[in-house]
CSV table of C-alpha atoms and ligand atoms in Angstrom, one decimal:
chain,number,residue,atom,x,y,z
A,72,MET,CA,-4.7,44.5,-14.2
A,73,PHE,CA,-4.4,43.8,-18.1
A,74,LYS,CA,-7.3,45.5,-20.4
A,75,VAL,CA,-9.7,43.6,-22.7
A,76,GLN,CA,-11.2,45.0,-25.8
A,77,THR,CA,-14.5,43.0,-27.3
A,78,LEU,CA,-15.3,44.1,-30.6
A,79,ASN,CA,-17.9,41.8,-30.8
A,80,ASN,CA,-20.6,39.5,-28.3
A,81,ILE,CA,-17.9,36.8,-27.2
A,82,SER,CA,-19.7,34.0,-25.3
A,83,VAL,CA,-19.4,34.7,-21.5
A,84,ASN,CA,-17.9,30.6,-21.4
A,85,GLY,CA,-14.9,32.5,-23.3
A,86,LEU,CA,-15.5,35.5,-21.0
A,87,GLU,CA,-15.1,33.6,-17.7
A,88,ARG,CA,-11.6,33.1,-18.7
A,89,LEU,CA,-9.9,36.0,-17.6
A,90,PRO,CA,-11.0,36.4,-14.0
A,91,ARG,CA,-12.3,39.6,-13.7
A,92,ASP,CA,-9.4,40.6,-10.5
A,93,ARG,CA,-6.6,40.0,-12.9
A,94,PHE,CA,-8.6,41.2,-16.1
A,95,GLU,CA,-10.6,44.1,-17.1
A,96,ILE,CA,-13.2,43.4,-19.8
A,97,ALA,CA,-15.2,45.8,-21.7
A,98,SER,CA,-16.2,47.2,-25.3
A,99,GLU,CA,-14.8,50.6,-25.2
A,100,ILE,CA,-11.7,50.6,-22.9
A,101,GLN,CA,-8.5,52.9,-23.2
A,102,ASN,CA,-5.5,51.5,-24.3
A,103,PRO,CA,-6.6,47.9,-24.3
A,104,ASP,CA,-3.9,46.1,-23.9
A,105,ALA,CA,-5.6,43.1,-26.0
A,106,ILE,CA,-8.5,42.5,-28.9
A,107,LEU,CA,-11.3,39.3,-28.8
A,108,VAL,CA,-13.0,39.6,-32.0
A,109,ARG,CA,-15.3,37.7,-33.8
A,110,SER,CA,-16.4,39.1,-37.5
A,111,ALA,CA,-15.9,42.9,-37.0
A,112,ASP,CA,-14.0,44.4,-39.6
A,113,MET,CA,-10.2,45.5,-38.3
A,114,HIS,CA,-9.1,46.4,-41.4
A,115,LYS,CA,-10.6,49.9,-41.1
A,116,LEU,CA,-10.5,50.8,-37.1
A,117,GLU,CA,-6.7,52.2,-35.9
A,118,ILE,CA,-5.8,49.4,-33.3
A,119,PRO,CA,-4.7,51.7,-30.7
A,120,ALA,CA,-0.9,50.9,-29.4
A,121,SER,CA,-1.2,49.8,-26.3
A,122,VAL,CA,-2.5,46.3,-28.4
A,123,LYS,CA,-0.3,43.3,-27.6
A,124,ALA,CA,-2.9,40.9,-29.2
A,125,ILE,CA,-5.8,40.2,-30.9
A,126,GLY,CA,-8.0,36.7,-30.6
A,127,ARG,CA,-9.7,36.0,-33.1
A,128,ALA,CA,-13.0,33.7,-31.4
A,129,GLY,CA,-13.2,31.6,-34.3
A,130,ALA,CA,-11.1,30.3,-38.2
A,131,GLY,CA,-10.8,32.5,-40.1
A,132,THR,CA,-8.6,36.0,-39.7
A,133,ASN,CA,-10.2,37.9,-42.4
A,134,ASN,CA,-10.9,40.7,-41.0
A,135,ILE,CA,-7.8,41.5,-38.9
A,136,PRO,CA,-5.0,43.1,-40.8
A,137,VAL,CA,-2.3,40.1,-39.6
A,138,ALA,CA,0.4,41.7,-41.9
A,139,ALA,CA,0.1,45.1,-40.2
A,140,MET,CA,0.2,43.5,-36.8
A,141,SER,CA,3.0,41.6,-37.5
A,142,LYS,CA,5.0,44.4,-38.8
A,143,ARG,CA,4.0,45.9,-35.1
A,144,GLY,CA,5.1,42.9,-32.9
A,145,VAL,CA,1.4,41.9,-32.7
A,146,PRO,CA,0.1,38.2,-32.5
A,147,VAL,CA,-3.3,37.0,-33.4
A,148,PHE,CA,-4.6,34.5,-32.5
A,149,ASN,CA,-7.4,32.3,-34.1
A,150,ALA,CA,-9.5,29.1,-32.6
A,151,PRO,CA,-8.3,25.9,-35.1
A,152,GLY,CA,-10.4,23.4,-34.5
A,153,ALA,CA,-13.0,24.6,-31.9
A,154,ASN,CA,-16.0,24.1,-34.1
A,155,ALA,CA,-14.5,21.1,-35.9
A,156,ASN,CA,-17.0,18.3,-33.5
A,157,ALA,CA,-20.0,20.5,-35.1
A,158,VAL,CA,-18.6,20.3,-38.5
A,159,LYS,CA,-18.0,16.5,-38.1
A,160,GLU,CA,-22.1,15.9,-36.5
A,161,LEU,CA,-23.6,17.7,-39.8
A,162,VAL,CA,-21.5,15.6,-41.8
A,163,LEU,CA,-22.6,12.0,-39.8
A,164,ALA,CA,-26.5,13.6,-40.2
A,165,SER,CA,-25.6,14.2,-44.1
A,166,MET,CA,-24.3,11.3,-44.4
A,167,LEU,CA,-27.4,9.2,-43.1
A,168,MET,CA,-30.0,11.8,-44.0
A,169,THR,CA,-28.5,11.1,-47.8
A,170,ALA,CA,-28.3,7.3,-47.4
A,171,ARG,CA,-32.1,7.2,-45.9
A,172,ASN,CA,-33.5,9.7,-48.7
A,173,ILE,CA,-35.0,11.9,-45.5
A,174,PRO,CA,-34.8,15.2,-47.6
A,175,ALA,CA,-36.9,13.6,-50.5
A,176,SER,CA,-39.0,11.5,-47.8
A,177,LEU,CA,-39.9,14.6,-45.8
A,178,ASP,CA,-41.5,16.3,-49.1
A,179,PHE,CA,-43.1,13.4,-50.0
A,180,VAL,CA,-45.0,14.2,-46.1
A,181,LYS,CA,-45.4,17.5,-46.4
A,182,LYS,CA,-47.1,17.4,-49.1
A,183,LEU,CA,-49.7,14.7,-48.0
A,184,ASP,CA,-53.4,15.3,-47.8
A,185,GLY,CA,-56.7,14.1,-46.8
A,186,ASP,CA,-58.5,12.6,-44.1
A,187,ASP,CA,-55.6,10.1,-41.3
A,188,LYS,CA,-57.0,7.1,-43.7
A,189,ALA,CA,-56.2,8.3,-47.1
A,190,MET,CA,-52.9,9.6,-45.7
A,191,HIS,CA,-51.8,6.0,-44.3
A,192,GLU,CA,-52.3,4.3,-47.7
A,193,ALA,CA,-50.2,7.0,-49.4
A,194,VAL,CA,-48.1,6.6,-47.1
A,195,GLU,CA,-48.0,2.9,-47.8
A,196,ALA,CA,-47.9,3.3,-51.2
A,197,GLY,CA,-45.4,5.6,-51.5
A,198,LYS,CA,-43.0,5.0,-49.0
A,199,LYS,CA,-41.3,2.4,-51.8
A,200,LYS,CA,-39.6,5.4,-53.6
A,201,PHE,CA,-37.6,6.0,-50.5
A,202,VAL,CA,-35.6,3.0,-49.8
A,203,GLY,CA,-31.8,3.6,-48.4
A,204,PHE,CA,-29.1,2.3,-47.6
A,205,GLU,CA,-27.1,1.2,-44.2
A,206,LEU,CA,-23.8,2.5,-43.6
A,207,PRO,CA,-21.4,-0.3,-42.7
A,208,GLY,CA,-19.7,-1.9,-44.9
A,209,ARG,CA,-19.2,1.3,-47.1
A,210,THR,CA,-16.8,2.9,-47.6
A,211,LEU,CA,-16.3,6.5,-46.7
A,212,GLY,CA,-12.7,8.4,-48.2
A,213,VAL,CA,-11.7,11.9,-46.8
A,214,ILE,CA,-9.9,14.5,-48.7
A,215,GLY,CA,-8.4,16.5,-45.7
A,216,LEU,CA,-7.2,14.8,-42.2
A,217,GLY,CA,-6.9,18.2,-40.4
A,218,ALA,CA,-9.5,18.9,-37.2
A,219,ILE,CA,-12.7,18.2,-38.9
A,220,GLY,CA,-11.5,15.6,-40.9
A,221,VAL,CA,-9.4,13.2,-38.6
A,222,LYS,CA,-13.1,13.1,-36.7
A,223,VAL,CA,-15.3,12.6,-39.7
A,224,ALA,CA,-12.9,9.2,-40.4
A,225,ASN,CA,-13.0,8.5,-37.0
A,226,ALA,CA,-16.4,8.9,-36.1
A,227,ALA,CA,-17.6,6.6,-39.3
A,228,LEU,CA,-15.4,4.1,-38.5
A,229,GLU,CA,-17.4,3.1,-35.5
A,230,LEU,CA,-20.6,3.5,-37.3
A,231,GLY,CA,-19.4,0.0,-38.6
A,232,MET,CA,-17.7,1.9,-42.6
A,233,THR,CA,-14.4,1.1,-44.4
A,234,VAL,CA,-12.5,4.8,-44.3
A,235,TYR,CA,-9.3,5.8,-46.3
A,236,GLY,CA,-8.0,9.0,-46.0
A,237,PHE,CA,-5.6,11.5,-47.9
A,238,ASP,CA,-3.7,14.2,-46.6
A,239,PRO,CA,-0.2,14.8,-47.7
A,240,ALA,CA,0.4,17.3,-45.3
A,241,MET,CA,-1.5,15.9,-42.0
A,242,THR,CA,0.1,16.6,-38.9
A,243,VAL,CA,1.8,15.2,-36.4
A,244,GLN,CA,-0.5,16.3,-34.0
A,245,ASN,CA,-3.7,15.0,-36.1
A,246,ALA,CA,-2.3,11.9,-36.6
A,247,TRP,CA,-1.9,11.1,-33.0
A,248,GLN,CA,-5.9,12.0,-33.3
A,249,LEU,CA,-6.3,9.4,-35.9
A,250,ASN,CA,-7.6,6.1,-35.8
A,251,ALA,CA,-5.5,3.1,-36.9
A,252,GLY,CA,-8.1,1.6,-38.5
A,253,VAL,CA,-8.2,4.2,-41.0
A,254,HIS,CA,-6.5,3.2,-44.1
A,255,ARG,CA,-4.1,5.8,-46.6
A,256,ALA,CA,-5.0,6.5,-49.7
A,257,LEU,CA,-2.0,6.7,-52.3
A,258,SER,CA,-3.9,10.4,-54.2
A,259,VAL,CA,-7.5,11.6,-54.6
A,260,ASP,CA,-7.4,9.2,-57.3
A,261,ASP,CA,-6.7,6.1,-55.3
A,262,LEU,CA,-9.3,7.5,-52.8
A,263,MET,CA,-12.0,8.7,-55.1
A,264,SER,CA,-12.1,5.0,-56.9
A,265,LYS,CA,-12.3,3.1,-53.5
A,266,SER,CA,-15.5,5.4,-52.0
A,267,GLN,CA,-19.1,5.5,-52.4
A,268,PHE,CA,-18.8,8.4,-50.0
A,269,ILE,CA,-16.4,11.1,-50.7
A,270,SER,CA,-16.1,14.0,-47.5
A,271,VAL,CA,-13.7,16.6,-48.1
A,272,HIS,CA,-12.2,18.8,-45.3
A,273,VAL,CA,-9.6,20.1,-47.0
A,274,PRO,CA,-9.6,24.3,-47.4
A,275,LEU,CA,-9.6,26.2,-50.0
A,276,LEU,CA,-6.9,27.1,-52.1
A,277,ASP,CA,-5.3,27.6,-55.1
A,278,ALA,CA,-4.6,23.8,-55.5
A,279,THR,CA,-7.9,22.4,-53.8
A,280,ARG,CA,-10.5,24.8,-56.3
A,281,GLY,CA,-11.9,22.3,-58.6
A,282,LEU,CA,-10.4,19.9,-56.4
A,283,ILE,CA,-13.6,17.4,-56.9
A,284,ASN,CA,-14.4,17.4,-60.6
A,285,ALA,CA,-15.9,15.6,-63.3
A,286,GLU,CA,-13.2,13.0,-64.3
A,287,ARG,CA,-12.6,12.3,-60.6
A,288,ILE,CA,-16.8,11.5,-60.0
A,289,ARG,CA,-16.6,8.7,-62.8
A,290,LEU,CA,-13.8,7.1,-60.6
A,291,MET,CA,-16.1,7.4,-57.4
A,292,LYS,CA,-18.3,3.7,-56.9
A,293,LYS,CA,-22.0,3.4,-57.6
A,294,GLN,CA,-24.5,5.5,-55.6
A,295,GLY,CA,-22.3,7.6,-55.0
A,296,VAL,CA,-22.9,10.8,-52.5
A,297,ILE,CA,-20.1,13.7,-52.4
A,298,LEU,CA,-19.9,15.4,-49.0
A,299,ASN,CA,-19.0,19.0,-49.3
A,300,PHE,CA,-18.6,21.1,-45.8
A,301,ALA,CA,-15.7,22.6,-46.7
A,302,ARG,CA,-16.4,25.4,-49.0
A,303,ASP,CA,-18.2,25.7,-52.2
A,304,ALA,CA,-15.3,26.2,-55.5
A,305,ILE,CA,-13.4,22.7,-53.8
A,306,VAL,CA,-16.4,20.8,-55.6
A,307,ASP,CA,-17.1,21.5,-59.7
A,308,GLU,CA,-20.9,21.9,-58.8
A,309,LYS,CA,-21.7,21.8,-62.5
A,310,ALA,CA,-20.0,18.3,-63.0
A,311,VAL,CA,-22.1,16.9,-59.4
A,312,ILE,CA,-24.8,18.0,-61.2
A,313,GLU,CA,-24.4,16.6,-64.6
A,314,ALA,CA,-23.5,13.3,-62.5
A,315,LEU,CA,-26.7,13.5,-60.5
A,316,ASP,CA,-28.6,13.3,-63.3
A,317,GLU,CA,-27.6,10.7,-65.3
A,318,GLY,CA,-27.9,8.7,-61.9
A,319,ARG,CA,-23.6,8.3,-61.5
A,320,LEU,CA,-23.8,9.8,-58.5
A,321,HIS,CA,-26.8,9.0,-55.3
A,322,ALA,CA,-26.7,12.5,-53.5
A,323,TYR,CA,-24.7,15.7,-53.0
A,324,ALA,CA,-24.9,17.4,-50.0
A,325,CYS,CA,-23.2,20.4,-48.7
A,326,ASP,CA,-23.6,23.3,-46.5
A,327,PHE,CA,-22.9,26.2,-49.7
A,328,PRO,CA,-26.7,26.2,-51.4
A,329,SER,CA,-26.8,28.0,-55.0
A,330,ASN,CA,-29.3,28.7,-57.5
A,331,ALA,CA,-28.2,25.2,-59.5
A,332,LEU,CA,-28.0,23.1,-56.4
A,333,LYS,CA,-31.6,24.8,-55.2
A,334,GLY,CA,-34.4,22.4,-55.1
A,335,HIS,CA,-32.9,19.3,-56.9
A,336,PRO,CA,-34.5,16.4,-55.7
A,337,ARG,CA,-30.7,14.9,-55.0
A,338,VAL,CA,-28.9,17.5,-53.4
A,339,LEU,CA,-29.3,18.1,-49.5
A,340,ALA,CA,-28.6,21.8,-49.0
A,341,THR,CA,-27.5,23.3,-45.9
A,342,PRO,CA,-27.1,27.1,-45.4
A,343,HIS,CA,-23.4,27.5,-44.0
A,344,LEU,CA,-24.4,25.6,-40.4
A,345,GLY,CA,-21.4,23.8,-40.4
A,346,ALA,CA,-20.1,25.4,-37.3
A,347,SER,CA,-23.8,27.0,-35.9
A,348,THR,CA,-23.7,25.7,-32.7
A,349,GLY,CA,-23.2,27.3,-29.3
A,350,GLU,CA,-20.6,24.5,-28.0
A,351,ALA,CA,-18.4,25.8,-31.2
A,352,GLU,CA,-19.2,29.7,-30.2
A,353,ASP,CA,-18.2,28.1,-26.6
A,354,ASN,CA,-15.0,26.4,-28.2
A,355,CYS,CA,-14.4,29.2,-29.8
A,356,ALA,CA,-14.2,31.8,-27.1
A,357,VAL,CA,-12.6,29.7,-24.5
A,358,MET,CA,-9.9,28.4,-26.7
A,359,VAL,CA,-8.4,32.4,-27.7
A,360,ALA,CA,-9.4,33.6,-24.1
A,361,ASP,CA,-6.6,31.3,-23.0
A,362,GLN,CA,-4.6,32.0,-25.7
A,363,ILE,CA,-4.6,35.6,-24.9
A,364,ARG,CA,-4.4,35.2,-20.8
A,365,GLU,CA,-1.5,32.8,-21.9
A,366,PHE,CA,0.3,35.2,-23.7
A,367,LEU,CA,-0.3,38.4,-21.7
A,368,GLU,CA,0.5,36.8,-18.4
A,369,LEU,CA,3.3,34.5,-19.7
A,370,GLY,CA,4.4,35.6,-23.0
A,371,THR,CA,3.6,32.2,-24.6
A,372,ILE,CA,2.1,31.4,-28.0
A,373,ARG,CA,-0.1,29.1,-28.8
A,374,ASN,CA,-2.6,29.0,-32.4
A,375,SER,CA,-1.2,32.2,-33.5
A,376,VAL,CA,-1.6,33.0,-37.4
A,377,ASN,CA,1.4,35.1,-37.6
A,378,PHE,CA,3.4,33.5,-34.5
A,379,PRO,CA,5.4,30.5,-33.8
A,380,GLU,CA,4.7,28.1,-30.8
A,381,ALA,CA,6.1,29.2,-28.0
A,382,GLN,CA,6.1,27.1,-24.5
A,383,MET,CA,8.2,27.8,-21.8
A,384,PRO,CA,6.8,27.3,-18.4
A,385,LEU,CA,7.8,30.8,-16.0
A,386,LEU,CA,9.7,29.4,-12.9
A,387,PRO,CA,8.6,31.8,-9.8
A,388,GLY,CA,11.4,34.4,-9.1
A,389,LYS,CA,12.3,34.7,-12.2
A,390,THR,CA,11.5,37.7,-14.9
A,391,ARG,CA,10.7,37.1,-19.0
A,392,LEU,CA,12.0,39.3,-21.6
A,393,CYS,CA,9.7,38.6,-24.5
A,394,ILE,CA,11.1,39.5,-27.6
A,395,VAL,CA,9.7,39.9,-31.4
A,396,ASN,CA,11.9,40.7,-34.3
A,397,GLU,CA,12.7,40.9,-37.5
A,398,ASN,CA,14.0,37.3,-38.3
A,399,VAL,CA,17.5,38.1,-39.2
A,400,PRO,CA,20.5,37.0,-38.3
A,401,ASN,CA,22.4,38.0,-35.4
A,402,MET,CA,19.5,39.4,-33.0
A,403,VAL,CA,19.8,36.5,-30.3
A,404,GLY,CA,23.6,37.3,-30.5
A,405,GLN,CA,23.1,41.1,-29.6
A,406,ILE,CA,20.0,40.8,-27.7
A,407,SER,CA,22.4,38.2,-25.0
A,408,THR,CA,25.3,40.7,-25.4
A,409,ALA,CA,23.2,43.9,-24.3
A,410,LEU,CA,22.1,41.1,-21.0
A,411,ALA,CA,25.4,40.3,-20.3
A,412,LYS,CA,27.1,43.3,-20.8
A,413,HIS,CA,24.8,44.6,-17.6
A,414,HIS,CA,25.4,41.6,-15.9
A,415,LEU,CA,22.2,39.5,-16.1
A,416,ASN,CA,21.9,36.3,-16.3
A,417,ILE,CA,19.6,34.3,-18.5
A,418,ALA,CA,18.7,31.4,-16.7
A,419,ASP,CA,17.0,29.5,-19.5
A,420,LEU,CA,15.9,31.2,-23.7
A,421,LEU,CA,13.4,30.4,-25.9
A,422,ASN,CA,14.3,31.8,-29.4
A,423,LYS,CA,11.5,30.5,-32.4
A,424,SER,CA,11.0,32.1,-36.0
A,425,ARG,CA,7.8,32.1,-38.5
A,426,GLY,CA,8.6,33.7,-41.6
A,427,ASP,CA,9.9,37.0,-41.5
A,428,LEU,CA,9.1,37.4,-37.6
A,429,ALA,CA,11.1,35.6,-34.4
A,430,TYR,CA,10.1,35.5,-30.9
A,431,THR,CA,12.9,35.4,-27.6
A,432,ILE,CA,11.8,34.0,-24.6
A,433,ALA,CA,14.4,35.0,-22.0
A,434,ASP,CA,14.6,33.7,-18.0
A,435,LEU,CA,16.7,36.3,-16.2
A,436,ASP,CA,18.1,35.6,-12.7
A,437,SER,CA,17.4,39.2,-11.6
A,438,ALA,CA,14.7,41.9,-12.4
A,439,VAL,CA,15.6,44.0,-15.9
A,440,PRO,CA,15.7,47.4,-15.7
A,441,ALA,CA,14.2,49.5,-18.2
A,442,GLU,CA,17.4,51.0,-19.1
A,443,VAL,CA,18.6,47.3,-20.0
A,444,ALA,CA,14.6,46.6,-21.5
A,445,GLY,CA,14.7,50.2,-23.8
A,446,GLU,CA,18.4,49.4,-25.2
A,447,ILE,CA,17.2,46.1,-26.2
A,448,ALA,CA,14.2,47.3,-27.8
A,449,ALA,CA,15.8,49.8,-29.4
A,450,ILE,CA,18.1,47.6,-31.0
A,451,PRO,CA,17.6,47.7,-35.5
A,452,GLY,CA,15.1,45.5,-35.7
A,453,VAL,CA,13.4,44.9,-32.8
A,454,LEU,CA,9.7,44.9,-33.2
A,455,ALA,CA,8.3,44.8,-29.6
A,456,THR,CA,9.5,43.8,-26.0
A,457,ARG,CA,8.4,42.7,-22.7
A,458,VAL,CA,9.1,42.4,-19.4
A,459,ILE,CA,6.7,39.6,-16.9
A,460,VAL,CA,7.5,39.3,-13.2
A,461,GLY,CA,7.0,35.7,-12.7
A,462,ARG,CA,4.8,34.9,-9.8
B,744,NAD,N1,-18.9,24.2,-43.4
B,744,NAD,C1,-18.6,25.6,-42.4
B,744,NAD,O1,-19.4,26.2,-41.8
B,744,NAD,C2,-16.8,25.1,-41.8
B,744,NAD,C3,-16.6,25.1,-40.7
B,744,NAD,C4,-15.1,25.0,-40.3
B,744,NAD,C5,-14.1,24.6,-41.6
B,744,NAD,N2,-14.5,24.9,-42.7
B,744,NAD,C6,-13.7,24.6,-43.7
B,744,NAD,O2,-13.1,23.1,-43.7
B,744,NAD,C7,-11.8,22.9,-43.6
B,744,NAD,C8,-11.0,22.4,-42.9
B,744,NAD,O3,-11.1,23.3,-41.7
B,744,NAD,P1,-10.2,22.1,-40.4
B,744,NAD,O4,-10.3,23.2,-39.4
B,744,NAD,O5,-10.3,21.0,-40.3
B,744,NAD,O6,-8.4,22.4,-41.0
B,744,NAD,P2,-7.3,22.4,-40.5
B,744,NAD,O7,-6.1,23.5,-41.5
B,744,NAD,O8,-7.6,21.5,-39.4
B,744,NAD,O9,-6.9,20.5,-41.7
B,744,NAD,C9,-7.5,21.1,-43.0
B,744,NAD,C10,-6.2,19.9,-43.5
B,744,NAD,O10,-6.7,20.0,-45.1
B,744,NAD,C11,-5.3,19.2,-45.6
B,744,NAD,N3,-4.9,19.5,-46.6
B,744,NAD,C12,-4.7,21.1,-47.4
B,744,NAD,N4,-5.2,20.7,-49.0
B,744,NAD,C13,-4.4,19.8,-49.5
B,744,NAD,C14,-5.1,18.5,-49.7
B,744,NAD,N5,-4.8,19.5,-52.2
B,744,NAD,N6,-5.3,17.2,-49.9
B,744,NAD,C15,-5.3,16.8,-49.5
B,744,NAD,N7,-4.9,17.1,-47.7
B,744,NAD,C16,-5.3,19.1,-48.2
B,744,NAD,C17,-4.1,20.0,-44.4
B,744,NAD,O11,-2.4,19.1,-45.0
B,744,NAD,C18,-4.6,19.8,-43.2
B,744,NAD,O12,-4.3,18.3,-42.2
B,744,NAD,C19,-11.4,25.1,-43.6
B,744,NAD,O13,-10.8,25.2,-44.1
B,744,NAD,C20,-12.8,25.4,-43.9
B,744,NAD,O14,-12.6,25.6,-45.5
B,744,NAD,C21,-16.0,25.1,-42.9
């Protein structure tokens, strides 16, 4: 039995991925093997020595002491992309709402008064102020073709838009998902100059802070719409408001309200709702529970923020030795020497590294005696070891 401690309410769909005959799950539990967390701050918690893995049912891991866990040889897992569809749908809704002037038209309706006849007359007289435009044939530029950007780009193509994308560091997996009809922009400036709609889906980094600035907004086509469902500081809010006020931009849709944006007639601001769906929460919990289960049962690693990816099937009858060590020379040599000394044959071996950490999975033809595991654990630079028996 593995013990899993939950620090927040984790979606039932996620917890159901950990069968009760193999996993005991509780918010209060002694010596947990793993911790599942959403937003609870773990920086001030004493994390028991028994913890072998931490799973964050979400994307960001700021609430987890990742560096300290790396030093202990503990992988931290997250759920990248689990909320991508939720964000994509809000971006699409915002494109349609800005193109059809829905926020201003809803305000107009809210302020109508008089009897129904008077109201109908006011509607017919007033509706011409809200004439919009349709999406087919319009151009969308997507900056950042990750989990969300790829979904937005593909969906916009389906709506009949011309789509340009820019991402100099796109992963192969995301490239596989991207519709071949999406055109490649050569730079952010190139993309901005070709697009009427711009949607940013990059992380907030030094390199992306203020990415959408006054000069770049000037490059956009007329009646431009900027969509920011990534992070507030990626777009220069002051430059956007100026462009809106001067009529160079049609609208700004974002998930990050501020005093400057609040109440602006051409701003559609949602209260950080991008990932706020039941489905996104479920997806996060399911993904992270699956990854924790695989790690505890098989020692394999998917979507860790501090460990390398490590996948290898565990065949019945084999014994798996998992070793976390500092990424320094001659670690695999010392491990295989220790195994050879005890006449243990390696049937399969995987060694991956990431930054300062390396992870080795050695599948052996026979059981690993406790003294051998102890000898390997005592090699300087080894941070954690685990023995798993194939079933
Ligand atoms: N509004 C919300 O509630 C909400 C929800 C989820 C994510 N987000 C934000 O959306 C961002 C994107 O999420 P994701 O899941 O698609 O992330 P992701 O990691 O899958 O994709 C990010 C992509 O941006 C690219 N990139 C980085 N710097 C770039 C640059 N300078 N120019 C072009 N591309 C660049 C990367 O190569 C990567 O492909 C997140 O970082 C987060 O800030 C917001």
